[in-house]
Amino acid sequence: QVQLVESGGGLVQPGGSLRLSCAASGFTLDDYAIGWFRQAPGKEREGVSCISSSDGSTYYADSVKGRFTISRDNAKNTVYLQMNSLKPEDTAVYYCAASRYYCSGPWDYWGQGTQVTVSS
């Protein structure tokens, strides 16, 4: 069964850190570009970061550049999103997705999402 499962979300104070995990089953993550997306209440889903399958190139939205880091652990079939210096505007449900093509998509598989809340 093909599945993506996110974990690691939670409540954190502004300036804090969280590490999100995206674990795959039923397929090999290394063969796919993996993207992280987020959706805040009342807002459209936006792309946050992506790591390519070909050469491991990474991409970040301007809003998270310098604060978030995406990485891949092939042995664990997992992609991580390290989030530092979190801000209240980072509050959203975070999703990971897999594309057999590029970071531009299209996206073949989606996870169920994990909630990140940044609040004092």
PDB file of C-alpha atoms in Angstrom:
ATOM      1  CA  GLN A   1       0.000   0.000   0.000  1.00  0.00           C
ATOM      2  CA  VAL A   2       1.406   3.349  -1.052  1.00  0.00           C
ATOM      3  CA  GLN A   3       1.350   5.818   1.788  1.00  0.00           C
ATOM      4  CA  LEU A   4       2.952   9.055   2.990  1.00  0.00           C
ATOM      5  CA  VAL A   5       2.713   9.823   6.686  1.00  0.00           C
ATOM      6  CA  GLU A   6       3.689  13.144   8.222  1.00  0.00           C
ATOM      7  CA  SER A   7       4.575  13.557  11.875  1.00  0.00           C
ATOM      8  CA  GLY A   8       6.306  15.992  14.177  1.00  0.00           C
ATOM      9  CA  GLY A   9       3.801  18.806  14.278  1.00  0.00           C
ATOM     10  CA  GLY A  10       2.676  20.471  17.466  1.00  0.00           C
ATOM     11  CA  LEU A  11       2.468  23.664  19.449  1.00  0.00           C
ATOM     12  CA  VAL A  12       5.622  25.754  19.714  1.00  0.00           C
ATOM     13  CA  GLN A  13       6.414  29.267  20.890  1.00  0.00           C
ATOM     14  CA  PRO A  14       7.613  31.914  18.460  1.00  0.00           C
ATOM     15  CA  GLY A  15      11.314  31.497  17.851  1.00  0.00           C
ATOM     16  CA  GLY A  16      11.129  27.777  18.538  1.00  0.00           C
ATOM     17  CA  SER A  17      11.870  24.799  16.331  1.00  0.00           C
ATOM     18  CA  LEU A  18      10.141  21.695  15.052  1.00  0.00           C
ATOM     19  CA  ARG A  19      11.209  18.894  12.766  1.00  0.00           C
ATOM     20  CA  LEU A  20       8.580  17.381  10.528  1.00  0.00           C
ATOM     21  CA  SER A  21       8.970  13.904   9.097  1.00  0.00           C
ATOM     22  CA  CYS A  22       7.470  12.455   5.929  1.00  0.00           C
ATOM     23  CA  ALA A  23       7.743   8.676   5.910  1.00  0.00           C
ATOM     24  CA  ALA A  24       6.927   6.637   2.832  1.00  0.00           C
ATOM     25  CA  SER A  25       5.688   3.089   2.522  1.00  0.00           C
ATOM     26  CA  GLY A  26       5.009   1.117  -0.616  1.00  0.00           C
ATOM     27  CA  PHE A  27       7.520   3.041  -2.710  1.00  0.00           C
ATOM     28  CA  THR A  28      11.062   4.399  -2.549  1.00  0.00           C
ATOM     29  CA  LEU A  29      11.207   8.082  -1.693  1.00  0.00           C
ATOM     30  CA  ASP A  30      14.585   8.482  -3.374  1.00  0.00           C
ATOM     31  CA  ASP A  31      12.934   7.954  -6.755  1.00  0.00           C
ATOM     32  CA  TYR A  32      10.614  10.908  -6.203  1.00  0.00           C
ATOM     33  CA  ALA A  33      10.803  14.635  -5.734  1.00  0.00           C
ATOM     34  CA  ILE A  34       9.349  15.386  -2.312  1.00  0.00           C
ATOM     35  CA  GLY A  35       7.619  18.625  -1.540  1.00  0.00           C
ATOM     36  CA  TRP A  36       6.322  20.201   1.625  1.00  0.00           C
ATOM     37  CA  PHE A  37       3.211  22.326   1.444  1.00  0.00           C
ATOM     38  CA  ARG A  38       1.145  24.147   4.020  1.00  0.00           C
ATOM     39  CA  GLN A  39      -2.357  25.506   4.294  1.00  0.00           C
ATOM     40  CA  ALA A  40      -3.497  27.988   6.901  1.00  0.00           C
ATOM     41  CA  PRO A  41      -7.182  28.525   7.716  1.00  0.00           C
ATOM     42  CA  GLY A  42      -8.841  30.610   5.034  1.00  0.00           C
ATOM     43  CA  LYS A  43      -5.778  30.591   2.821  1.00  0.00           C
ATOM     44  CA  GLU A  44      -4.730  28.677  -0.239  1.00  0.00           C
ATOM     45  CA  ARG A  45      -2.212  25.875  -0.034  1.00  0.00           C
ATOM     46  CA  GLU A  46       1.323  27.066  -0.687  1.00  0.00           C
ATOM     47  CA  GLY A  47       4.547  25.317  -1.505  1.00  0.00           C
ATOM     48  CA  VAL A  48       7.153  25.545   1.247  1.00  0.00           C
ATOM     49  CA  SER A  49      10.096  23.448   0.130  1.00  0.00           C
ATOM     50  CA  CYS A  50      11.106  20.646  -2.192  1.00  0.00           C
ATOM     51  CA  ILE A  51      13.981  18.243  -2.692  1.00  0.00           C
ATOM     52  CA  SER A  52      14.541  16.786  -6.128  1.00  0.00           C
ATOM     53  CA  SER A  53      15.061  13.107  -6.893  1.00  0.00           C
ATOM     54  CA  SER A  54      17.788  13.553  -9.484  1.00  0.00           C
ATOM     55  CA  ASP A  55      20.525  15.473  -7.706  1.00  0.00           C
ATOM     56  CA  GLY A  56      19.025  16.379  -4.353  1.00  0.00           C
ATOM     57  CA  SER A  57      18.607  20.038  -5.257  1.00  0.00           C
ATOM     58  CA  THR A  58      16.539  21.917  -2.708  1.00  0.00           C
ATOM     59  CA  TYR A  59      14.087  24.753  -3.109  1.00  0.00           C
ATOM     60  CA  TYR A  60      12.443  27.059  -0.593  1.00  0.00           C
ATOM     61  CA  ALA A  61       9.699  29.626  -0.565  1.00  0.00           C
ATOM     62  CA  ASP A  62      11.018  33.112   0.170  1.00  0.00           C
ATOM     63  CA  SER A  63       9.005  33.194   3.369  1.00  0.00           C
ATOM     64  CA  VAL A  64      10.967  30.296   4.884  1.00  0.00           C
ATOM     65  CA  LYS A  65      14.375  30.676   3.254  1.00  0.00           C
ATOM     66  CA  GLY A  66      17.126  30.679   5.840  1.00  0.00           C
ATOM     67  CA  ARG A  67      14.837  29.232   8.514  1.00  0.00           C
ATOM     68  CA  PHE A  68      13.694  25.870   7.097  1.00  0.00           C
ATOM     69  CA  THR A  69      15.868  23.021   5.831  1.00  0.00           C
ATOM     70  CA  ILE A  70      14.678  20.011   3.847  1.00  0.00           C
ATOM     71  CA  SER A  71      16.668  16.787   3.874  1.00  0.00           C
ATOM     72  CA  ARG A  72      16.343  13.164   2.888  1.00  0.00           C
ATOM     73  CA  ASP A  73      17.341   9.962   4.732  1.00  0.00           C
ATOM     74  CA  ASN A  74      17.186   7.219   2.131  1.00  0.00           C
ATOM     75  CA  ALA A  75      17.915   4.469   4.646  1.00  0.00           C
ATOM     76  CA  LYS A  76      14.773   5.436   6.553  1.00  0.00           C
ATOM     77  CA  ASN A  77      12.775   6.279   3.418  1.00  0.00           C
ATOM     78  CA  THR A  78      11.966   9.573   5.084  1.00  0.00           C
ATOM     79  CA  VAL A  79      12.209  13.259   4.236  1.00  0.00           C
ATOM     80  CA  TYR A  80      12.505  15.864   6.965  1.00  0.00           C
ATOM     81  CA  LEU A  81      11.668  19.532   7.250  1.00  0.00           C
ATOM     82  CA  GLN A  82      13.656  21.242   9.980  1.00  0.00           C
ATOM     83  CA  MET A  83      11.880  24.450  10.945  1.00  0.00           C
ATOM     84  CA  ASN A  84      13.741  27.016  13.028  1.00  0.00           C
ATOM     85  CA  SER A  85      12.918  30.550  14.172  1.00  0.00           C
ATOM     86  CA  LEU A  86       9.242  29.784  13.809  1.00  0.00           C
ATOM     87  CA  LYS A  87       6.797  32.656  13.493  1.00  0.00           C
ATOM     88  CA  PRO A  88       3.050  32.810  14.151  1.00  0.00           C
ATOM     89  CA  GLU A  89       2.502  33.101  10.398  1.00  0.00           C
ATOM     90  CA  ASP A  90       4.011  29.631   9.995  1.00  0.00           C
ATOM     91  CA  THR A  91       0.914  28.200  11.667  1.00  0.00           C
ATOM     92  CA  ALA A  92      -0.757  25.797   9.221  1.00  0.00           C
ATOM     93  CA  VAL A  93      -1.381  22.189   8.374  1.00  0.00           C
ATOM     94  CA  TYR A  94       1.755  20.884   6.703  1.00  0.00           C
ATOM     95  CA  TYR A  95       1.584  18.243   4.002  1.00  0.00           C
ATOM     96  CA  CYS A  96       4.229  16.307   2.129  1.00  0.00           C
ATOM     97  CA  ALA A  97       3.765  15.089  -1.409  1.00  0.00           C
ATOM     98  CA  ALA A  98       5.702  12.932  -3.856  1.00  0.00           C
ATOM     99  CA  SER A  99       6.215  13.492  -7.571  1.00  0.00           C
ATOM    100  CA  ARG A 100       7.856  10.964  -9.853  1.00  0.00           C
ATOM    101  CA  TYR A 101       8.900  13.865 -12.051  1.00  0.00           C
ATOM    102  CA  TYR A 102       9.990  17.237 -10.719  1.00  0.00           C
ATOM    103  CA  CYS A 103       9.519  19.693  -7.898  1.00  0.00           C
ATOM    104  CA  SER A 104       7.054  21.412 -10.194  1.00  0.00           C
ATOM    105  CA  GLY A 105       4.846  18.334 -10.013  1.00  0.00           C
ATOM    106  CA  PRO A 106       2.454  16.858 -10.821  1.00  0.00           C
ATOM    107  CA  TRP A 107       2.106  15.243  -7.423  1.00  0.00           C
ATOM    108  CA  ASP A 108       1.350  11.543  -7.292  1.00  0.00           C
ATOM    109  CA  TYR A 109       0.905  10.980  -3.559  1.00  0.00           C
ATOM    110  CA  TRP A 110      -0.080  13.144  -0.608  1.00  0.00           C
ATOM    111  CA  GLY A 111       0.099  12.673   3.117  1.00  0.00           C
ATOM    112  CA  GLN A 112      -2.723  13.421   5.540  1.00  0.00           C
ATOM    113  CA  GLY A 113      -1.059  16.472   7.077  1.00  0.00           C
ATOM    114  CA  THR A 114       0.284  17.487  10.462  1.00  0.00           C
ATOM    115  CA  GLN A 115      -0.729  20.611  12.377  1.00  0.00           C
ATOM    116  CA  VAL A 116       1.884  23.190  13.299  1.00  0.00           C
ATOM    117  CA  THR A 117       0.816  25.965  15.655  1.00  0.00           C
ATOM    118  CA  VAL A 118       3.182  28.783  16.581  1.00  0.00           C
ATOM    119  CA  SER A 119       1.823  30.748  19.493  1.00  0.00           C
ATOM    120  CA  SER A 120       2.830  32.134  22.852  1.00  0.00           C
TER     121      SER A 120
END
